Tab-separated table of C-alpha atoms in Angstrom:
chain	number	residue	atom	x	y	z
X	10	MET	CA	-9.959	-1.513	13.980
X	11	ALA	CA	-9.590	-5.001	12.947
X	12	LEU	CA	-6.727	-6.675	12.668
X	13	THR	CA	-4.127	-6.227	10.165
X	14	GLN	CA	-3.925	-9.361	9.408
X	15	ASP	CA	-7.431	-9.970	8.443
X	16	LEU	CA	-7.409	-6.230	6.107
X	17	PRO	CA	-8.545	-8.362	2.702
X	18	ILE	CA	-6.064	-4.842	1.831
X	19	SER	CA	-3.145	-6.636	4.318
X	20	ASN	CA	-3.246	-10.009	2.203
X	21	SER	CA	-3.276	-9.046	-1.252
X	22	MET	CA	-0.233	-6.985	-0.394
X	23	TYR	CA	1.588	-10.404	1.844
X	24	LYS	CA	0.333	-11.735	-1.270
X	25	LEU	CA	2.152	-9.495	-3.629
X	26	LEU	CA	5.509	-9.507	-1.384
X	27	ASN	CA	5.549	-13.678	-1.777
X	28	LEU	CA	5.274	-13.432	-4.879
X	29	ILE	CA	8.267	-10.899	-5.938
X	30	ILE	CA	9.972	-13.479	-2.963
X	31	ASP	CA	9.321	-16.225	-5.518
X	32	ALA	CA	9.909	-14.574	-8.972
X	33	ARG	CA	13.277	-13.016	-7.106
X	34	GLN	CA	14.626	-16.282	-6.670
X	35	GLN	CA	14.861	-16.086	-10.672
X	36	PHE	CA	15.725	-13.406	-11.730
X	37	PRO	CA	19.267	-13.664	-13.757
X	38	LYS	CA	22.278	-12.426	-11.495
X	39	ALA	CA	23.055	-8.526	-12.505
X	40	PHE	CA	18.960	-8.174	-11.935
X	41	ARG	CA	18.247	-10.628	-8.733
X	42	TYR	CA	20.327	-8.562	-5.711
X	43	GLU	CA	19.693	-5.105	-6.001
X	44	PHE	CA	16.954	-5.283	-8.569
X	45	GLY	CA	14.966	-7.608	-6.046
X	46	THR	CA	16.221	-6.534	-2.909
X	47	GLU	CA	14.576	-2.845	-3.769
X	48	LEU	CA	11.497	-4.382	-4.268
X	49	MET	CA	10.808	-6.986	-1.447
X	50	MET	CA	11.797	-3.811	0.288
X	51	LEU	CA	9.316	-1.780	-1.074
X	52	ALA	CA	6.463	-4.789	-0.898
X	53	VAL	CA	7.964	-4.446	2.857
X	54	HIS	CA	7.498	-0.806	3.884
X	55	CYS	CA	3.765	-1.391	2.346
X	56	CYS	CA	2.834	-3.721	4.630
X	57	GLU	CA	4.266	-1.605	7.694
X	58	TYR	CA	1.428	1.652	6.460
X	59	ILE	CA	-1.110	-1.033	5.839
X	60	ARG	CA	-0.251	-1.519	9.807
X	61	TYR	CA	0.746	1.671	10.723
X	62	ALA	CA	-2.294	2.598	9.442
X	63	ASN	CA	-4.687	0.351	10.610
X	64	THR	CA	-3.130	0.804	14.628
X	65	ASP	CA	-3.757	4.532	14.841
X	66	MET	CA	-7.142	6.258	15.625
X	67	ASN	CA	-5.111	9.570	14.589
X	68	LEU	CA	-7.057	10.188	10.828
X	69	GLU	CA	-4.477	13.069	9.628
X	70	HIS	CA	-1.391	10.175	11.051
X	71	ARG	CA	-4.164	7.430	9.254
X	72	ALA	CA	-3.735	9.937	5.692
X	73	ASP	CA	0.039	10.695	6.588
X	74	TYR	CA	0.301	6.899	6.265
X	75	LEU	CA	-1.732	5.875	3.423
X	76	MET	CA	-0.375	8.575	0.912
X	77	LYS	CA	3.180	7.515	2.212
X	78	PHE	CA	1.669	3.904	1.303
X	79	LEU	CA	0.139	4.839	-2.056
X	80	CYS	CA	3.990	6.973	-2.533
X	81	GLU	CA	5.892	3.798	-1.952
X	82	PHE	CA	3.150	1.300	-3.769
X	83	ASP	CA	3.328	3.775	-7.000
X	84	ALA	CA	7.671	3.376	-6.848
X	85	LEU	CA	6.996	-0.419	-6.292
X	86	LYS	CA	4.777	-0.806	-9.561
X	87	LEU	CA	7.274	0.869	-11.018
X	88	LEU	CA	9.523	-1.455	-10.565
X	89	LEU	CA	6.679	-4.824	-11.421
X	90	ARG	CA	6.399	-2.512	-14.679
X	91	VAL	CA	9.879	-2.200	-15.502
X	92	CYS	CA	10.696	-6.678	-13.984
X	93	GLU	CA	7.464	-7.266	-16.677
X	94	GLU	CA	9.263	-5.147	-19.872
X	95	ARG	CA	12.877	-7.117	-19.410
X	96	HIS	CA	10.998	-10.485	-18.647
X	97	LEU	CA	12.472	-10.276	-15.379
X	98	THR	CA	9.071	-12.733	-14.777
X	99	SER	CA	7.378	-15.268	-15.949
X	100	LEU	CA	3.726	-14.125	-17.834
X	101	THR	CA	1.997	-16.551	-14.801
X	102	GLN	CA	3.926	-14.303	-12.656
X	103	THR	CA	3.235	-11.467	-14.314
X	104	ALA	CA	-0.214	-11.663	-14.178
X	105	GLU	CA	-0.919	-12.407	-10.448
X	106	ILE	CA	1.037	-9.482	-9.357
X	107	CYS	CA	-0.853	-7.278	-11.867
X	108	LEU	CA	-4.376	-8.993	-10.411
X	109	LEU	CA	-3.427	-8.339	-6.771
X	110	ALA	CA	-1.137	-4.851	-8.003
X	111	GLU	CA	-4.821	-3.219	-9.759
X	112	SER	CA	-6.118	-4.652	-6.404
X	113	ILE	CA	-4.458	-3.179	-3.477
X	114	GLY	CA	-5.022	0.006	-5.729
X	115	LYS	CA	-8.369	0.128	-5.569
X	116	GLN	CA	-8.650	-0.686	-1.982
X	117	SER	CA	-5.970	1.592	-0.522
X	118	THR	CA	-7.464	3.978	-2.552
X	119	GLY	CA	-10.590	3.559	-1.016
X	120	TRP	CA	-9.798	3.957	2.161
X	121	TYR	CA	-7.247	6.827	1.729
X	122	LYS	CA	-9.863	8.590	0.203
X	123	LYS	CA	-12.853	7.301	2.804
X	124	THR	CA	-10.385	8.686	5.316
X	125	VAL	CA	-9.875	12.237	3.913
X	126	ALA	CA	-13.061	13.026	4.136
X	127	ASP	CA	-13.663	10.845	7.290
X	128	LEU	CA	-11.388	13.828	8.252
X	129	GLN	CA	-13.044	17.022	6.500
X	130	ARG	CA	-16.001	16.052	8.769
X	131	GLN	CA	-14.656	15.723	12.055
X	132	LYS	CA	-13.128	19.335	11.257
X	133	ALA	CA	-16.179	20.238	9.690
X	134	ASN	CA	-17.638	19.557	12.969
X	135	GLY	CA	-15.229	20.567	15.353
X	136	SER	CA	-15.269	24.221	14.058
X	137	GLN	CA	-18.863	24.287	13.946
X	138	GLN	CA	-18.721	23.349	17.844
X	139	VAL	CA	-16.341	25.412	18.328
X	140	ALA	CA	-18.076	28.096	16.512
X	141	LYS	CA	-21.289	28.082	19.340
X	142	PRO	CA	-21.298	30.539	21.425
X	143	GLU	CA	-22.017	29.494	24.744
X	144	SER	CA	-25.456	30.087	26.998
């Protein structure tokens, strides 16, 4: 298990959080507080789920944390899309955010799929061991 801050997905999510914080300061007042805070909190929750998934050695728990991450990340991407469509972020910010979001999405999906495959393999090996008669 690597330190969470050494994981590429963690670094990318941290960069995305900082981009959201920077962009929020430039939102119109009507969007800055509730909408901007919701964006920040979703990004913080995503960072937390990455940390939880990385530190939990139980594959079932890890898969659960990664699924929670994917759900929160989908909500975050939806709000980021609203930002883009309402021109709440600059073109440069939007481009950076989109690139990071795409990278994070690929990494998280791969991590989740690998975890589920490892979990299935672990369960299959466990059921084979239980099924063997003792001599």
